Tab-separated table of C-alpha atoms and ligand atoms in Angstrom:
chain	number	residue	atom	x	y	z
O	1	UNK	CA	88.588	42.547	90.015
O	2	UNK	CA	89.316	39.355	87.831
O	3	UNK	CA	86.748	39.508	85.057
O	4	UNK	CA	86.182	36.210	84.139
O	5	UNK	CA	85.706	34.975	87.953
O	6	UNK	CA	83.214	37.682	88.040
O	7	UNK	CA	81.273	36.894	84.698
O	8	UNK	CA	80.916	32.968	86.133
O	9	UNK	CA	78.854	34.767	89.390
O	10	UNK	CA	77.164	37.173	87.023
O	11	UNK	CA	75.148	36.726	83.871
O	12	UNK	CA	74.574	40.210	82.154
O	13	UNK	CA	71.334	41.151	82.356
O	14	UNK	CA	70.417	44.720	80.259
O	15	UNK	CA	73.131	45.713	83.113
O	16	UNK	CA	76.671	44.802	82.253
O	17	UNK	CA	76.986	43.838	78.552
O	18	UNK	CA	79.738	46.334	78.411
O	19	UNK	CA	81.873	44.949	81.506
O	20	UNK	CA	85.162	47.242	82.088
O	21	UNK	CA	87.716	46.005	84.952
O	22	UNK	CA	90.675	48.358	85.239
O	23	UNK	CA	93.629	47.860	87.930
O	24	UNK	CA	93.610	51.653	88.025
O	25	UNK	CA	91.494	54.794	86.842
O	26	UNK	CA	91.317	57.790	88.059
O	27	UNK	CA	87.523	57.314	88.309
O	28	UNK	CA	85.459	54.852	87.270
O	29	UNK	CA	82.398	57.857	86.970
O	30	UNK	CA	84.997	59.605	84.118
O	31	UNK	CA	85.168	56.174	82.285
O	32	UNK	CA	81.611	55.870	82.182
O	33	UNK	CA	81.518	59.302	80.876
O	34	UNK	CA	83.706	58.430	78.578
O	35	UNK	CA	81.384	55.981	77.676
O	36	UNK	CA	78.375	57.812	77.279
O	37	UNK	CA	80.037	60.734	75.192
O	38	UNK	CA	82.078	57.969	72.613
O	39	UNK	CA	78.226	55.924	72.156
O	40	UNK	CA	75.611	57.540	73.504
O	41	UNK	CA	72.666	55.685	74.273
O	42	UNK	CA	74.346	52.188	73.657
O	43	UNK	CA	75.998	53.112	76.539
O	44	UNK	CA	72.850	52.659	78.343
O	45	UNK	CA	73.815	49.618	81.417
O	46	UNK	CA	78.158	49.231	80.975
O	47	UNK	CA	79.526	49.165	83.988
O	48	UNK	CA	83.102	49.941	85.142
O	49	UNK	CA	85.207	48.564	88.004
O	50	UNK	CA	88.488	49.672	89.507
O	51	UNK	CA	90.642	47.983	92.363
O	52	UNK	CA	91.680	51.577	93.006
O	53	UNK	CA	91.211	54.960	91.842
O	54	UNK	CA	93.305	57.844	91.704
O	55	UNK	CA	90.877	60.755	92.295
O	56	UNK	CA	87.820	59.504	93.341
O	57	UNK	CA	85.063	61.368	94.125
O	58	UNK	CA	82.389	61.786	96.695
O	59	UNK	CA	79.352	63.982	97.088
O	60	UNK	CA	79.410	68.045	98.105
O	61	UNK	CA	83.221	67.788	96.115
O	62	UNK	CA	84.817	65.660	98.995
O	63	UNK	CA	87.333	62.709	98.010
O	64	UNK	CA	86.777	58.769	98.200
O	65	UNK	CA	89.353	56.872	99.084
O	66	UNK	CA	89.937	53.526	96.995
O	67	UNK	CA	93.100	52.223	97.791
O	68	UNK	CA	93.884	49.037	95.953
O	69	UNK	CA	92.050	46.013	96.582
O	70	UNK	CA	90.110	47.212	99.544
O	71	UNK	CA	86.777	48.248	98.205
O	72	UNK	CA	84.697	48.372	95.291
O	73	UNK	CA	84.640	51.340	93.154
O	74	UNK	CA	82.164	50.724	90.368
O	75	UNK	CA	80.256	53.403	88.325
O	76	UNK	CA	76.923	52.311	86.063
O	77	UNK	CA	76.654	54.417	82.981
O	78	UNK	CA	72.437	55.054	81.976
O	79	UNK	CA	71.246	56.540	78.797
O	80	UNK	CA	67.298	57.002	80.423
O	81	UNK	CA	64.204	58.107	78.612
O	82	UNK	CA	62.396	58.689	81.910
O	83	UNK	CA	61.175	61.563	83.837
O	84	UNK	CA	62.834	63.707	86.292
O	85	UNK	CA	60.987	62.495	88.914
O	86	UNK	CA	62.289	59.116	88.273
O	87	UNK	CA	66.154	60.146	87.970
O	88	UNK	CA	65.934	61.722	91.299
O	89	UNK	CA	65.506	58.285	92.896
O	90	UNK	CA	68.349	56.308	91.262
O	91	UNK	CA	70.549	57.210	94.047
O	92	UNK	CA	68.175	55.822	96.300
O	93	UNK	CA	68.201	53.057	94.328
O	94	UNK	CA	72.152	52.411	94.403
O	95	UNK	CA	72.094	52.485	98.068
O	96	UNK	CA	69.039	49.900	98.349
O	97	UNK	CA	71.217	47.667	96.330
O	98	UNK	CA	74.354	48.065	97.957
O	99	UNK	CA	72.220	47.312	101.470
O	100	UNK	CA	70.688	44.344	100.115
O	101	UNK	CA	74.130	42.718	98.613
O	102	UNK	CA	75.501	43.660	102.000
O	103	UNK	CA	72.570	41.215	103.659
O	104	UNK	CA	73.175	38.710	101.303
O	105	UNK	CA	76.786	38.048	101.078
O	106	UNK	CA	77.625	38.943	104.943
O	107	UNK	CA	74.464	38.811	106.278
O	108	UNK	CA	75.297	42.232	107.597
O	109	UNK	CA	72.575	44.590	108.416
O	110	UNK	CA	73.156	47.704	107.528
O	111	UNK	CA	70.944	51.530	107.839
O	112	UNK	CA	70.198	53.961	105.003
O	113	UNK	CA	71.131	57.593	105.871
O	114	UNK	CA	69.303	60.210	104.005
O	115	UNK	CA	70.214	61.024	100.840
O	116	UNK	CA	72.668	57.909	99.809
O	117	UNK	CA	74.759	57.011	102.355
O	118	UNK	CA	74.854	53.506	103.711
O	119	UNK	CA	75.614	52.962	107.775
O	120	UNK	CA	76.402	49.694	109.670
O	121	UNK	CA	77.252	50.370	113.348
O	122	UNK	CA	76.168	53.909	112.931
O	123	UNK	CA	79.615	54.406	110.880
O	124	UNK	CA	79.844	54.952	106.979
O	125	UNK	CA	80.026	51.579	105.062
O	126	UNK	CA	79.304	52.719	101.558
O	127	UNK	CA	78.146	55.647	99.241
O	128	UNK	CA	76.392	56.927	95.977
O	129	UNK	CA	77.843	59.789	93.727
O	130	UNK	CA	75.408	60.816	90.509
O	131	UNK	CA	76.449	62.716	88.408
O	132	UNK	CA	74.375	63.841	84.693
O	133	UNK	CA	75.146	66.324	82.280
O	134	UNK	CA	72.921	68.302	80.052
O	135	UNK	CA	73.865	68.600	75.745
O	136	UNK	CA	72.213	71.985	75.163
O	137	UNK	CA	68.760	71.747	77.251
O	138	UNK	CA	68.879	67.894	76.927
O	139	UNK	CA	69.862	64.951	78.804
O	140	UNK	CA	72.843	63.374	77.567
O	141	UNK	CA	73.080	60.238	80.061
O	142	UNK	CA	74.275	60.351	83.647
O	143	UNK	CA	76.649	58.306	86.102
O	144	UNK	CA	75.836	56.398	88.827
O	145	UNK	CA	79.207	55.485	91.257
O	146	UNK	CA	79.488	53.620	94.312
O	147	UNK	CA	81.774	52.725	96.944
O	148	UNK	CA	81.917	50.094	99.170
O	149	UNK	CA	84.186	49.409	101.794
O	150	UNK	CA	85.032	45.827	101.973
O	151	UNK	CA	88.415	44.533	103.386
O	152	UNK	CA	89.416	47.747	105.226
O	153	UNK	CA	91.272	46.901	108.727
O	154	UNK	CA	90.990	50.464	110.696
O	155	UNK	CA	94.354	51.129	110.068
O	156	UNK	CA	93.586	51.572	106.271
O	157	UNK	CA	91.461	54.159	106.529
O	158	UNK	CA	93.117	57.780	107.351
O	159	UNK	CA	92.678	59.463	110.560
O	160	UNK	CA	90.486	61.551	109.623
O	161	UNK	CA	88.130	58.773	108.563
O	162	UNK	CA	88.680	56.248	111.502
O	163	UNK	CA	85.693	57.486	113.679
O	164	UNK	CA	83.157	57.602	110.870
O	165	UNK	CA	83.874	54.712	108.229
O	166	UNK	CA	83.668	50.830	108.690
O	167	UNK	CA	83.928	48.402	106.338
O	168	UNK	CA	82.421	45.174	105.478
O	169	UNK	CA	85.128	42.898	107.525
O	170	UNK	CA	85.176	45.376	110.543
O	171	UNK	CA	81.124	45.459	110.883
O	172	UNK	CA	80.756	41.809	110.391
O	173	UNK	CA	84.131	39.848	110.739
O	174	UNK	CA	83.195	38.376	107.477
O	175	UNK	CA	85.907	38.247	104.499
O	176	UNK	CA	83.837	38.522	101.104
O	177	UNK	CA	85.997	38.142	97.853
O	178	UNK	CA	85.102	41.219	95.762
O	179	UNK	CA	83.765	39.173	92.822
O	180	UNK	CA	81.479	37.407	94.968
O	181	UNK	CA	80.634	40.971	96.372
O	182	UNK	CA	80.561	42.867	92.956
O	183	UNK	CA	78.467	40.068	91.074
O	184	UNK	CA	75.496	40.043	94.055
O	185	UNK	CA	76.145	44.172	94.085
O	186	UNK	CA	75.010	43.944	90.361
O	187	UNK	CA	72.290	41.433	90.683
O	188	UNK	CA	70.516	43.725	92.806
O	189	UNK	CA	71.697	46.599	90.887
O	190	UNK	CA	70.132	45.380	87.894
O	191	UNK	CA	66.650	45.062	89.736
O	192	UNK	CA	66.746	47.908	91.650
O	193	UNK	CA	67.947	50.904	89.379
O	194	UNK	CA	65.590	48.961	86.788
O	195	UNK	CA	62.915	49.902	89.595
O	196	UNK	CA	63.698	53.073	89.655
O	197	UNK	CA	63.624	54.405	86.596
O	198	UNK	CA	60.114	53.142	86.699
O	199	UNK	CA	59.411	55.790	89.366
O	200	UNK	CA	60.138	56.179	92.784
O	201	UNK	CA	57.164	54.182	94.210
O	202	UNK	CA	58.330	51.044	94.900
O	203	UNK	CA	62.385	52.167	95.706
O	204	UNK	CA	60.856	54.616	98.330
O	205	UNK	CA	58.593	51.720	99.938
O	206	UNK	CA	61.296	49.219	99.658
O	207	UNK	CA	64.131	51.379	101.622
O	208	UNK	CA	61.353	52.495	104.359
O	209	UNK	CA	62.224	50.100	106.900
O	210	UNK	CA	66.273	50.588	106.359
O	211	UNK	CA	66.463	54.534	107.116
O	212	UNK	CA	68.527	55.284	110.277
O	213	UNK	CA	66.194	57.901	111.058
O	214	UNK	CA	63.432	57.644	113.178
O	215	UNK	CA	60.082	60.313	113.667
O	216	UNK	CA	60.948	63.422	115.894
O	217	UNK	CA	64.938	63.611	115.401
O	218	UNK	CA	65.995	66.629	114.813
O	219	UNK	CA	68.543	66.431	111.726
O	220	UNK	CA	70.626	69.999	110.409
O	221	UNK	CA	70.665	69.661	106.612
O	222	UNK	CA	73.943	71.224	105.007
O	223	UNK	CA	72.862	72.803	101.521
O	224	UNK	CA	74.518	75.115	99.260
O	225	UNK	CA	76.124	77.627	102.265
O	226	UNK	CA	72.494	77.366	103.993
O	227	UNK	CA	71.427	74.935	106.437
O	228	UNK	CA	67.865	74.430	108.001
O	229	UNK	CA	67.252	72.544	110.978
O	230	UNK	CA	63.844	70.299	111.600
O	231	UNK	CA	62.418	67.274	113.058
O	232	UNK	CA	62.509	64.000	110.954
O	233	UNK	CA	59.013	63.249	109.431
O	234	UNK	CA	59.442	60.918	106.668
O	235	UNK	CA	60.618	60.411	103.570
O	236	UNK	CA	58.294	61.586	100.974
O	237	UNK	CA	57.238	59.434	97.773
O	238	UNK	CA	59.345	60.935	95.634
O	239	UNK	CA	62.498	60.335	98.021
O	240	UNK	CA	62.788	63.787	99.553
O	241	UNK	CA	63.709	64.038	103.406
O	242	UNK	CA	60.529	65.571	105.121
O	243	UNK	CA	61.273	68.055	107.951
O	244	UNK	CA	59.014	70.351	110.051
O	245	UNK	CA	60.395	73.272	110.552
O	246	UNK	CA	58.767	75.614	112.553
O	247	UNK	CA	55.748	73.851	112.239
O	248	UNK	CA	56.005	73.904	108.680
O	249	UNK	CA	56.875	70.452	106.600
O	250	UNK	CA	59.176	71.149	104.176
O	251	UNK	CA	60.329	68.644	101.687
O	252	UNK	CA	64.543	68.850	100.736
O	253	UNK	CA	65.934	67.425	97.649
O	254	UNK	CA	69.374	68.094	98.421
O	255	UNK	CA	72.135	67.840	101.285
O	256	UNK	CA	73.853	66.634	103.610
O	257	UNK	CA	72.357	65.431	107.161
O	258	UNK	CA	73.650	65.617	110.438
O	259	UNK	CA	71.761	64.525	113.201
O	260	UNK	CA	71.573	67.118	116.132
O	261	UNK	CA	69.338	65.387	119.123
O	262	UNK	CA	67.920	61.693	119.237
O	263	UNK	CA	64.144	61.595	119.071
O	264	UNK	CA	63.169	61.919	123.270
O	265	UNK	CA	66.674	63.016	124.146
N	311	BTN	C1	79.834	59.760	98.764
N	311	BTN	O1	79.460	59.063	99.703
N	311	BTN	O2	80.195	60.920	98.932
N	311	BTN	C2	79.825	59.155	97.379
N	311	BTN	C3	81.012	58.281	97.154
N	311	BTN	C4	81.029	57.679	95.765
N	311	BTN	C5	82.341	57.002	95.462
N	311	BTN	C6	82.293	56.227	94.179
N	311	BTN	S1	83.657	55.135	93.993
N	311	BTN	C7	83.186	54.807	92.361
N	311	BTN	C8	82.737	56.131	91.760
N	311	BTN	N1	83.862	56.860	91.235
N	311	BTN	C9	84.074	58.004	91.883
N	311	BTN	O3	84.971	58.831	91.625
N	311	BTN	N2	83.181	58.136	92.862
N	311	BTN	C10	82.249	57.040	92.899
């Protein structure tokens, strides 16, 4: 990520006036860290590129491939003063904005897939990894990382991955520099995880239309050696997937989703 290119695209807002682009890290979400521990609340908005990472992370403790140049692996570090409520929607938020830059710099539609995960052609494009850490019974900042996919041919993902990741190039056959990508990633960044940290409200209402579930599917939710099983009814206002279960709704904060059976099928 050249820095300079990227600082003609984007003007720092309250997001970005600490602007880190490293060639390699082992993760950007430890350099934020970093961050946050060395200056505490000034902290609050630096953000921290990598063209690759060494030990990237994902959710549930899985790995995220960033090979060099291929991607974007960027992690936002946020000092907030907000409620609970309002945290627990700031990956929500990531994924809105990494939807949105998607639309506007490929003009790629892409799905939201509950928690944080962002689809186009049903296959993973991008994703959101939070991760906060209490000093004592406080909050002492938290992390939010994302990865994109962006320039990945098939062949550069591993096996493993080559049924259920895409990238920006495969989905749309468009090639989008990663400073043009990065600077509209934090433009909507800025707004959206501003949003957020309002409250959930407006996050929630903007990222109904994008979810790639629809009413009645029935979706198995993976969650902490458990896993319940229900039909798809909603996403609640504060974010949480809403199942019925047995007749019962039940509202889950936490997982990971797999779908079982197509609405009708
Ligand atoms: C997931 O879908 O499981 C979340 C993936 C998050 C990956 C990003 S890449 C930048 C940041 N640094 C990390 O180590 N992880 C996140």
């Amino acid at each position: 990520m050249n820095r300079d290119l990227l600082l003609t695209l984007y003007a720092p807002t309250w997001l970005g006036q600490i602007l880190e682009c490293h060639e390699v890290l082992a993760s950007t979400n430890d350099r934020a860290r970093e961050l946050l521990d060395d200056m505490g609340p000034r902290a609050h908005g630096a953000v921290i590129f990598a063209d690759s990472q060494t030990g990237g992370r994902g959710r549930m403790g899985r790995e995220w491939q960033s090979p060099p140049g291929l991607g974007i692996a960027v992690s936002i570090a946020l000092w907030p003063e907000v409620s609970a409520e309002a945290l627990a929607c700031l990956p929500l938020a990531g994924s809105l904005a990494v939807l949105q830059a998607l639309a506007e710099t490929a003009g790629l539609e892409s799905h939201l897939k509950w928690p944080n995960d962002v689809l186009a052609d049903g296959k993973k494009i991008g994703g959101i990894l939070v991760e906060s850490r209490l000093q004592g019974d406080r909050a002492a900042g938290l992390v939010v990382g994302i990865g994109v996919n962006l320039l990945h041919h098939e062949a550069d993902f591993p096996e493993s991955l080559k049924a259920t990741a895409t990238s920006l190039l495969l989905a749309s056959g468009k090639f989008v520099a990663s400073e043009s990508f990065a600077a509209c990633l934090m433009g909507r960044l800025s707004t959206c995880l501003a949003s957020g940290l309002d409250g959930p409200r407006s996050i929630v209402a903007s990222a109904a239309p994008h979810w790639v579930h629809a009413p009645g599917d029935t979706l198995r939710v993976a969650l902490a050696g458990t896993e319940i099983v229900g039909t798809f009814a909603g996403i609640g206002p504060d974010g949480s997937l809403q199942l019925d279960v047995d007749g019962k709704r039940r509202a889950v904060h936490y997982g990971d989703v797999t779908r079982v059976r197509l609405a009708g099928a």
